[in-house]
Tab-separated table of C-alpha atoms and ligand atoms in Angstrom:
chain	number	residue	atom	x	y	z
A	1	MET	CA	-21.081	-21.178	30.931
A	2	GLN	CA	-18.277	-19.237	29.795
A	3	PRO	CA	-18.393	-15.835	28.498
A	4	ALA	CA	-19.938	-14.992	24.857
A	5	HIS	CA	-17.405	-12.348	24.050
A	6	PRO	CA	-14.339	-10.711	25.479
A	7	LEU	CA	-16.763	-7.826	26.468
A	8	ASP	CA	-19.171	-10.161	28.236
A	9	ALA	CA	-16.223	-11.631	30.267
A	10	VAL	CA	-15.795	-8.309	32.104
A	11	THR	CA	-18.747	-9.083	34.378
A	12	HIS	CA	-18.448	-12.980	34.017
A	13	PRO	CA	-18.058	-14.652	37.446
A	14	ASP	CA	-14.992	-16.642	36.324
A	15	PRO	CA	-13.855	-15.123	32.595
A	16	TYR	CA	-9.986	-16.368	33.629
A	17	PRO	CA	-9.895	-19.809	31.698
A	18	TYR	CA	-11.797	-18.321	28.945
A	19	TYR	CA	-9.001	-15.308	28.862
A	20	ALA	CA	-6.353	-17.924	29.011
A	21	ALA	CA	-8.032	-19.887	26.234
A	22	LEU	CA	-8.344	-16.696	24.083
A	23	ALA	CA	-4.729	-15.623	24.445
A	24	ARG	CA	-3.417	-18.891	23.541
A	25	ASP	CA	-5.675	-19.764	20.535
A	26	ARG	CA	-6.926	-16.330	19.247
A	27	PRO	CA	-4.171	-13.832	19.791
A	28	LEU	CA	-5.591	-11.563	17.056
A	29	TYR	CA	-9.106	-12.241	15.201
A	30	ARG	CA	-11.886	-10.164	13.945
A	31	ASP	CA	-15.389	-10.398	15.913
A	32	ALA	CA	-17.776	-9.846	13.354
A	33	ALA	CA	-20.855	-9.559	15.893
A	34	LEU	CA	-19.106	-7.285	17.647
A	35	ASP	CA	-17.515	-5.478	14.656
A	36	MET	CA	-14.231	-5.386	16.211
A	37	TRP	CA	-10.688	-6.849	15.960
A	38	ILE	CA	-9.854	-8.559	19.339
A	39	ALA	CA	-6.035	-8.812	20.400
A	40	ALA	CA	-5.552	-11.073	23.449
A	41	HIS	CA	-2.109	-12.188	23.294
A	42	PRO	CA	0.657	-10.138	24.960
A	43	ASP	CA	2.514	-9.831	21.080
A	44	ALA	CA	-0.546	-9.042	19.229
A	45	ILE	CA	-1.393	-6.214	22.116
A	46	SER	CA	1.937	-4.876	21.890
A	47	ALA	CA	2.110	-4.773	18.139
A	48	VAL	CA	-1.152	-2.740	18.026
A	49	MET	CA	-0.232	-0.376	20.765
A	50	ARG	CA	3.330	0.208	18.993
A	51	HIS	CA	1.419	0.902	15.585
A	52	PRO	CA	1.237	4.497	14.647
A	53	ALA	CA	-2.061	4.201	13.001
A	54	ALA	CA	-3.755	2.796	16.237
A	55	ARG	CA	-4.797	5.596	18.115
A	56	VAL	CA	-6.441	6.085	21.393
A	57	ARG	CA	-9.423	7.968	20.083
A	58	PRO	CA	-11.462	7.596	16.630
A	59	VAL	CA	-10.023	10.345	13.984
A	60	ALA	CA	-13.631	11.456	13.259
A	61	GLU	CA	-14.473	11.879	17.026
A	62	PRO	CA	-11.481	13.022	19.191
A	63	VAL	CA	-14.003	14.042	21.796
A	64	PRO	CA	-17.053	12.289	22.352
A	65	ARG	CA	-19.999	14.288	20.600
A	66	GLY	CA	-22.461	14.657	23.204
A	67	LEU	CA	-19.799	16.675	25.328
A	68	CYS	CA	-19.196	19.418	22.742
A	69	PRO	CA	-18.985	22.199	22.784
A	70	GLY	CA	-18.846	22.982	26.961
A	71	ALA	CA	-16.071	22.600	29.801
A	72	ALA	CA	-16.284	18.875	29.936
A	73	GLY	CA	-15.529	18.415	26.253
A	74	ASP	CA	-12.993	20.781	26.429
A	75	MET	CA	-11.109	19.150	29.804
A	76	PHE	CA	-11.486	15.571	27.806
A	77	SER	CA	-9.810	16.687	24.913
A	78	ARG	CA	-6.722	18.097	26.803
A	79	PHE	CA	-6.381	14.519	28.673
A	80	VAL	CA	-3.088	12.906	27.631
A	81	ARG	CA	-5.026	9.685	27.839
A	82	MET	CA	-7.129	10.735	24.921
A	83	ASN	CA	-4.079	12.230	22.664
A	84	ASP	CA	-1.381	10.642	20.304
A	85	SER	CA	-0.086	14.245	19.564
A	86	ALA	CA	3.198	15.392	20.145
A	87	ALA	CA	1.864	17.113	23.072
A	88	HIS	CA	1.303	13.809	24.740
A	89	THR	CA	4.673	12.886	24.793
A	90	ARG	CA	5.800	15.656	26.133
A	91	LEU	CA	3.098	16.260	28.947
A	92	LYS	CA	2.772	12.707	29.694
A	93	GLY	CA	6.892	12.687	30.454
A	94	LEU	CA	6.194	15.743	32.919
A	95	LEU	CA	3.496	13.866	34.806
A	96	ALA	CA	5.375	10.722	35.278
A	97	VAL	CA	8.054	12.677	36.801
A	98	PHE	CA	5.605	14.487	38.971
A	99	ILE	CA	4.031	11.452	40.272
A	100	GLN	CA	7.308	9.860	41.167
A	101	ALA	CA	8.522	13.247	42.969
A	102	GLN	CA	5.188	13.451	44.650
A	103	GLN	CA	5.119	9.762	45.811
A	104	GLN	CA	8.349	10.220	47.582
A	105	SER	CA	6.977	13.205	49.471
A	106	ALA	CA	3.557	12.576	49.990
A	107	PRO	CA	2.703	11.735	53.709
A	108	THR	CA	2.743	8.007	54.492
A	109	SER	CA	-0.023	8.336	56.801
A	110	PRO	CA	-3.426	7.905	54.791
A	111	ALA	CA	-5.041	10.915	56.586
A	112	TRP	CA	-7.134	11.184	53.236
A	113	LEU	CA	-9.322	8.416	54.106
A	114	PRO	CA	-12.895	9.248	54.397
A	115	PRO	CA	-14.781	7.607	57.324
A	116	ALA	CA	-15.544	4.044	56.864
A	117	PRO	CA	-19.104	2.918	55.637
A	118	HIS	CA	-20.954	0.432	57.398
A	119	ASP	CA	-23.678	-1.014	54.911
A	120	ALA	CA	-23.400	-2.135	51.385
A	121	ALA	CA	-24.943	1.039	49.677
A	122	GLY	CA	-22.036	2.992	51.515
A	123	ILE	CA	-19.242	0.633	50.369
A	124	ASP	CA	-20.251	1.235	46.612
A	125	GLY	CA	-20.216	4.867	46.852
A	126	TYR	CA	-16.686	4.345	48.916
A	127	LEU	CA	-14.976	2.489	46.236
A	128	TYR	CA	-15.582	5.315	43.551
A	129	ALA	CA	-15.030	8.200	46.076
A	130	ALA	CA	-12.006	6.633	48.039
A	131	PRO	CA	-9.516	6.802	45.145
A	132	VAL	CA	-10.557	10.484	44.397
A	133	HIS	CA	-10.095	11.444	47.938
A	134	ALA	CA	-6.719	9.721	47.616
A	135	GLN	CA	-5.455	11.426	44.464
A	136	ALA	CA	-6.821	14.751	45.643
A	137	ALA	CA	-4.609	14.423	48.715
A	138	PHE	CA	-1.641	13.334	46.586
A	139	LEU	CA	-2.058	16.245	44.447
A	140	GLY	CA	-2.146	18.592	47.573
A	141	LEU	CA	-5.847	19.701	47.347
A	142	GLU	CA	-7.168	20.620	51.032
A	143	ARG	CA	-9.078	18.473	52.503
A	144	ASP	CA	-12.438	20.115	52.534
A	145	LEU	CA	-12.191	19.991	48.812
A	146	HIS	CA	-11.775	15.980	48.437
A	147	ALA	CA	-15.565	15.165	48.841
A	148	ASP	CA	-16.396	17.957	46.309
A	149	CYS	CA	-13.782	16.465	43.916
A	150	ALA	CA	-15.308	13.048	44.132
A	151	ALA	CA	-18.599	14.179	43.418
A	152	ASP	CA	-17.570	15.924	40.340
A	153	ILE	CA	-15.501	13.356	39.019
A	154	GLY	CA	-18.805	11.200	39.320
A	155	GLY	CA	-20.586	13.900	37.378
A	156	PHE	CA	-17.925	13.994	34.802
A	157	LEU	CA	-17.935	10.237	34.422
A	158	SER	CA	-21.992	10.022	34.170
A	159	ALA	CA	-21.797	12.639	31.210
A	160	LEU	CA	-19.367	10.425	28.995
A	161	PRO	CA	-21.733	7.617	27.783
A	162	ALA	CA	-23.234	7.947	24.387
A	163	GLN	CA	-26.732	7.627	25.658
A	164	ALA	CA	-25.891	10.419	28.546
A	165	GLY	CA	-28.932	12.810	28.408
A	166	ALA	CA	-29.107	16.510	28.354
A	167	GLY	CA	-29.439	16.551	32.159
A	168	ARG	CA	-26.165	14.785	32.661
A	169	ILE	CA	-24.247	16.451	30.128
A	170	ALA	CA	-25.266	19.692	31.786
A	171	ALA	CA	-24.151	18.659	34.888
A	172	GLY	CA	-20.779	17.091	33.700
A	173	HIS	CA	-19.856	20.411	32.140
A	174	ALA	CA	-20.628	22.131	35.380
A	175	ALA	CA	-18.533	19.538	37.313
A	176	ALA	CA	-15.555	20.011	34.811
A	177	ALA	CA	-15.549	23.432	35.218
A	178	ARG	CA	-15.370	23.300	39.092
A	179	LEU	CA	-12.766	20.664	38.689
A	180	LEU	CA	-10.757	23.032	36.580
A	181	GLY	CA	-11.198	26.002	38.776
A	182	ARG	CA	-9.815	24.141	41.923
A	183	LEU	CA	-7.034	22.780	39.966
A	184	GLU	CA	-5.962	26.050	38.443
A	185	THR	CA	-6.118	27.914	42.102
A	186	LEU	CA	-3.865	24.999	43.130
A	187	LEU	CA	-1.105	25.336	40.630
A	188	THR	CA	-1.305	29.355	41.097
A	189	GLY	CA	-1.598	29.276	44.797
A	190	GLN	CA	0.613	29.140	47.903
A	191	HIS	CA	0.153	25.402	48.858
A	192	ALA	CA	1.688	23.779	45.973
A	193	SER	CA	4.155	21.139	46.699
A	194	PRO	CA	7.704	21.497	45.395
A	195	ALA	CA	7.230	18.546	42.806
A	196	LEU	CA	3.983	20.666	41.696
A	197	HIS	CA	5.867	23.748	41.237
A	198	ARG	CA	8.727	21.800	39.364
A	199	LEU	CA	5.971	20.654	37.414
A	200	CYS	CA	4.692	24.288	36.615
A	201	THR	CA	7.961	25.702	35.645
A	202	ASP	CA	8.805	22.374	33.606
A	203	ALA	CA	5.492	22.627	31.683
A	204	ALA	CA	5.708	26.385	31.126
A	205	GLN	CA	9.332	25.854	29.678
A	206	ALA	CA	7.871	23.319	27.393
A	207	GLY	CA	5.228	25.724	26.129
A	208	ILE	CA	2.149	23.754	27.863
A	209	ALA	CA	-0.496	26.205	28.537
A	210	ARG	CA	-1.599	26.023	32.440
A	211	GLU	CA	-5.238	25.083	31.186
A	212	SER	CA	-3.911	21.906	29.720
A	213	LEU	CA	-1.832	21.386	32.945
A	214	ALA	CA	-5.216	21.960	35.236
A	215	ALA	CA	-7.036	19.346	32.978
A	216	ASN	CA	-4.503	16.653	33.208
A	217	LEU	CA	-4.165	16.878	37.083
A	218	ALA	CA	-7.816	16.666	37.120
A	219	GLY	CA	-7.148	13.811	34.414
A	220	LEU	CA	-5.208	12.075	37.473
A	221	LEU	CA	-8.358	12.476	39.512
A	222	PHE	CA	-10.502	10.815	36.742
A	223	GLN	CA	-7.985	8.438	35.801
A	224	SER	CA	-7.613	7.232	39.279
A	225	CYS	CA	-11.686	6.680	39.872
A	226	GLU	CA	-13.339	3.662	38.240
A	227	ALA	CA	-10.273	1.627	37.794
A	228	GLY	CA	-9.506	2.434	41.515
A	229	ALA	CA	-13.073	1.256	42.580
A	230	GLY	CA	-12.272	-1.893	40.686
A	231	LEU	CA	-9.114	-2.519	42.381
A	232	LEU	CA	-10.617	-1.718	46.036
A	233	GLY	CA	-13.642	-3.872	45.083
A	234	ASN	CA	-11.891	-6.960	43.858
A	235	ALA	CA	-9.679	-6.710	46.827
A	236	LEU	CA	-12.654	-6.927	49.292
A	237	VAL	CA	-13.954	-9.698	47.341
A	238	MET	CA	-10.459	-11.619	47.268
A	239	ALA	CA	-10.334	-10.796	51.343
A	240	GLY	CA	-13.828	-12.022	51.896
A	241	ARG	CA	-12.808	-15.344	50.084
A	242	ARG	CA	-9.942	-15.784	51.797
A	243	ARG	CA	-11.247	-14.884	55.142
A	244	THR	CA	-8.753	-11.982	55.394
A	245	PRO	CA	-8.709	-10.987	58.976
A	246	ALA	CA	-9.765	-7.400	60.326
A	247	ALA	CA	-6.427	-7.142	61.974
A	248	ILE	CA	-4.809	-6.965	58.449
A	249	THR	CA	-1.308	-5.726	58.230
A	250	PRO	CA	-0.396	-2.846	55.669
A	251	GLU	CA	2.096	-5.405	54.088
A	252	ASP	CA	-0.640	-7.974	54.172
A	253	ALA	CA	-2.857	-5.517	52.352
A	254	GLU	CA	0.155	-4.763	49.673
A	255	ALA	CA	0.334	-8.448	48.987
A	256	LEU	CA	-3.578	-8.603	48.484
A	257	ILE	CA	-3.581	-5.913	45.980
A	258	ASP	CA	-0.482	-7.631	44.338
A	259	GLU	CA	-2.941	-10.581	44.071
A	260	VAL	CA	-5.813	-8.851	42.542
A	261	VAL	CA	-3.783	-7.154	39.897
A	262	ARG	CA	-2.277	-10.682	38.998
A	263	HIS	CA	-5.550	-12.865	39.209
A	264	ASP	CA	-8.635	-10.547	39.200
A	265	PRO	CA	-7.698	-7.183	37.742
A	266	PRO	CA	-9.816	-4.200	37.791
A	267	LEU	CA	-9.154	-3.221	34.235
A	268	HIS	CA	-9.656	-5.948	31.378
A	269	ASN	CA	-9.445	-4.144	28.173
A	270	THR	CA	-8.633	-0.843	26.465
A	271	ARG	CA	-9.400	0.048	22.840
A	272	ARG	CA	-7.518	1.553	19.711
A	273	PHE	CA	-8.970	3.205	16.595
A	274	MET	CA	-7.320	2.190	13.228
A	275	ALA	CA	-6.831	5.948	11.501
A	276	GLU	CA	-5.064	3.928	8.314
A	277	ALA	CA	-5.191	0.478	7.198
A	278	ALA	CA	-2.292	-1.366	8.733
A	279	GLN	CA	-0.786	-5.099	8.668
A	280	ILE	CA	-0.477	-6.048	12.068
A	281	GLY	CA	0.517	-9.848	13.254
A	282	GLY	CA	-0.126	-11.160	9.828
A	283	GLN	CA	-3.540	-9.511	9.738
A	284	ARG	CA	-4.818	-6.580	7.585
A	285	ILE	CA	-6.935	-4.393	9.703
A	286	GLU	CA	-8.609	-1.258	7.845
A	287	ALA	CA	-9.188	2.094	8.500
A	288	GLY	CA	-11.977	2.828	10.796
A	289	GLN	CA	-11.651	-0.576	12.568
A	290	THR	CA	-11.701	-0.627	16.440
A	291	VAL	CA	-9.319	-2.958	17.914
A	292	LEU	CA	-9.941	-4.203	21.363
A	293	LEU	CA	-6.903	-4.822	23.716
A	294	VAL	CA	-8.001	-7.629	25.937
A	295	LEU	CA	-5.469	-6.759	28.906
A	296	ALA	CA	-6.936	-9.437	31.231
A	297	ALA	CA	-6.197	-11.994	28.246
A	298	ALA	CA	-2.375	-10.696	28.409
A	299	THR	CA	-2.136	-11.226	31.938
A	300	MET	CA	-2.863	-14.837	31.661
A	301	ILE	CA	0.296	-15.297	29.971
A	302	GLN	CA	2.450	-12.899	31.677
A	303	PRO	CA	0.722	-12.173	35.377
A	304	GLU	CA	3.960	-10.375	36.438
A	305	ALA	CA	3.512	-7.712	33.866
A	306	GLY	CA	0.777	-5.800	35.301
A	307	TRP	CA	-1.414	-5.607	32.266
A	308	THR	CA	-4.076	-4.045	34.010
A	309	PHE	CA	-2.046	-0.901	33.738
A	310	GLY	CA	-1.415	-0.929	30.147
A	311	ALA	CA	1.634	-0.607	28.361
A	312	HIS	CA	4.244	1.179	26.073
A	313	ASN	CA	3.328	4.414	24.839
A	314	HIS	CA	0.082	5.407	26.783
A	315	ALA	CA	1.248	3.015	29.758
A	316	CYS	CA	-0.487	4.206	33.141
A	317	PRO	CA	1.808	6.249	35.234
A	318	GLY	CA	-0.171	6.064	38.342
A	319	GLY	CA	0.316	2.414	38.943
A	320	LEU	CA	2.166	2.791	42.232
A	321	PRO	CA	0.138	5.220	43.980
A	322	ALA	CA	-3.041	3.529	42.858
A	323	ARG	CA	-1.838	-0.073	44.698
A	324	ARG	CA	-0.604	2.240	47.915
A	325	HIS	CA	-4.018	3.886	48.192
A	326	ALA	CA	-5.853	0.766	47.403
A	327	ALA	CA	-3.828	-1.038	50.346
A	328	ASP	CA	-4.295	1.766	52.475
A	329	ALA	CA	-8.230	1.871	52.052
A	330	SER	CA	-8.501	-1.802	52.448
A	331	VAL	CA	-6.756	-1.771	55.838
A	332	HIS	CA	-9.155	1.059	56.696
A	333	LEU	CA	-12.453	-0.704	56.048
A	334	LEU	CA	-11.439	-3.959	57.348
A	335	ARG	CA	-9.971	-2.471	60.660
A	336	ALA	CA	-13.124	-0.606	60.631
A	337	GLY	CA	-15.327	-3.733	60.850
A	338	VAL	CA	-16.367	-3.827	57.201
A	339	ASP	CA	-16.920	-7.780	56.787
A	340	PRO	CA	-15.608	-8.899	53.323
A	341	SER	CA	-16.842	-12.401	53.980
A	342	ALA	CA	-20.406	-10.918	54.059
A	343	LEU	CA	-19.612	-8.753	50.770
A	344	ALA	CA	-18.312	-11.811	48.978
A	345	ALA	CA	-21.050	-13.732	49.511
A	346	ARG	CA	-23.619	-11.244	47.714
A	347	PHE	CA	-22.582	-9.009	45.392
A	348	ARG	CA	-22.823	-8.890	41.169
A	349	TYR	CA	-20.551	-6.380	38.469
A	350	ARG	CA	-21.440	-3.436	37.282
A	351	ALA	CA	-22.316	-3.433	33.588
A	352	LEU	CA	-19.364	-1.543	32.403
A	353	PRO	CA	-17.392	-2.274	29.196
A	354	ASN	CA	-14.011	-2.396	30.697
A	355	ALA	CA	-13.785	-2.084	34.218
A	356	ARG	CA	-14.378	-5.138	36.636
A	357	VAL	CA	-16.365	-2.988	39.440
A	358	PRO	CA	-18.454	-5.243	42.099
A	359	GLN	CA	-21.768	-3.551	42.996
A	360	PHE	CA	-22.888	-4.793	46.780
A	361	ASP	CA	-26.175	-3.206	47.076
A	362	PHE	CA	-28.873	-3.818	44.652
A	363	LEU	CA	-32.112	-5.719	44.256
A	364	GLU	CA	-32.401	-9.138	43.017
A	365	ASP	CA	-34.461	-8.523	40.010
A	366	SER	CA	-32.970	-5.151	39.125
A	367	LYS	CA	-30.560	-4.611	35.918
A	368	PRO	CA	-26.917	-4.159	36.793
B	1	HEM	C1	-6.443	0.525	39.761
B	1	HEM	C2	-6.010	1.732	39.286
B	1	HEM	C3	-5.756	1.859	37.899
B	1	HEM	C4	-5.545	1.109	36.489
B	1	HEM	C5	-5.982	-0.336	36.565
B	1	HEM	C6	-5.101	1.933	35.567
B	1	HEM	C7	-4.916	1.498	34.282
B	1	HEM	C8	-4.531	2.357	33.087
B	1	HEM	C9	-4.397	1.964	31.912
B	1	HEM	C10	-5.064	0.522	31.205
B	1	HEM	C11	-4.113	2.778	30.924
B	1	HEM	C12	-3.945	2.924	29.499
B	1	HEM	C13	-4.904	3.000	28.816
B	1	HEM	C14	-4.718	2.631	27.344
B	1	HEM	O1	-3.414	2.436	26.972
B	1	HEM	O2	-5.708	2.684	26.449
B	1	HEM	C15	-3.981	3.918	31.981
B	1	HEM	C16	-3.613	5.330	31.514
B	1	HEM	C17	-3.741	6.527	32.705
B	1	HEM	N1	-3.358	6.266	33.928
B	1	HEM	FE1	-4.088	4.825	34.913
B	1	HEM	N2	-5.037	3.225	35.962
B	1	HEM	C18	-5.166	3.224	37.323
B	1	HEM	C19	-5.021	4.225	38.354
B	1	HEM	C20	-4.262	5.637	38.063
B	1	HEM	C21	-4.196	6.473	38.716
B	1	HEM	C22	-4.030	6.227	40.317
B	1	HEM	C23	-3.592	7.397	38.256
B	1	HEM	C24	-3.041	9.257	38.588
B	1	HEM	C25	-1.877	8.798	39.485
B	1	HEM	C26	-3.731	7.149	36.648
B	1	HEM	C27	-3.282	7.909	35.526
B	1	HEM	C28	-3.203	7.634	34.177
B	1	HEM	C29	-2.748	8.329	33.363
B	1	HEM	C30	-2.703	9.862	33.220
B	1	HEM	C31	-3.117	7.675	31.828
B	1	HEM	C32	-2.870	8.182	30.620
B	1	HEM	C33	-1.333	7.919	29.979
B	1	HEM	C34	-1.127	7.952	28.786
B	1	HEM	O3	-2.080	8.005	27.924
B	1	HEM	O4	-0.140	8.039	28.355
B	1	HEM	N3	-3.944	6.093	36.643
B	1	HEM	N4	-4.307	3.718	33.337
């Protein structure tokens, strides 16, 4: 049975024929049941992304209500990912330069890798933790802080859904405060890399507050987590289906990750929120409407374009490190004896609205 709608497609076993048909036949349409516009063709997605009225957050709710007031809300409000302000453009440029410079100087040996787990529950945890460990090492945080960062990003993520209860929200604030503290210490301390020093100097010259810089370095940990979990998890499933040998080479792992980006990408959609009414692709979209940008459908028309990493103004600056870290983790897990065929034989997808993340440990009759 094909997916009922584009949100249902994220967790469907094989949504790709549906996505291809959507991009071809319904480039931009309104889905009354979802109460959203759906953009599925690359041209329609680009037109929305480029339109000044299409914002990354609803005008009335720049920060999820449940997170305000508190450290988690304050951190969220500063993320470039969640802003269309002039500050976004300034800071985004500096972050992109930093990521590129750090990429050249970061150690090639993946010393950041946490020990490989050997059961399905351990793999599920590893998918979320490994990308944060990788990013923490990439930023230059000391090794004994990596696991704490992964746990705190987990705490922050759990506080984001609108239905998160008071306990999760309190834990999210505490996690955000600890993350901000660690990154401020890194920024002011002796261990900052030359690329990080330059980022600090350039940000100060551009009038960007140190708190914003620290929040956005925590933002890099946050951005790498769930999408990174999907990239690594979908790579394990693909390796299992292809019976990839345990002695996988780094080059084979990079090719595997590229295949996943093209054929089973980790992030299937993102959203824009209309601040004003706009005429896009021959259709009038009213103020206050949400537009779902189906990146995985655009991938079916342009498989080489890396749509899962977004495009235009808010395009992901972390695509290269994300691919490299997922390739390193795949080599590590396979060589440590993790059997991808066994994983691919029994899994389901987590019930997420935009990321495709496999879950290997679950009870048959439990809800995803
Ligand atoms: C598989 C891994 C990843 C995927 C699929 C991914 C995907 C994306 C996508 C689709 C966006 C744009 C969202 C939108 O336009 O609505 C984005 C933004 C962003 N990503 Fe990634 N990302 C990944 C990993 C990373 C990593 C490792 C980093 C950090 C080095 C990172 C940093 C960012 C940042 C800072 C933004 C915000 C850019 C902006 O708003 O201008 N991402 N990512």
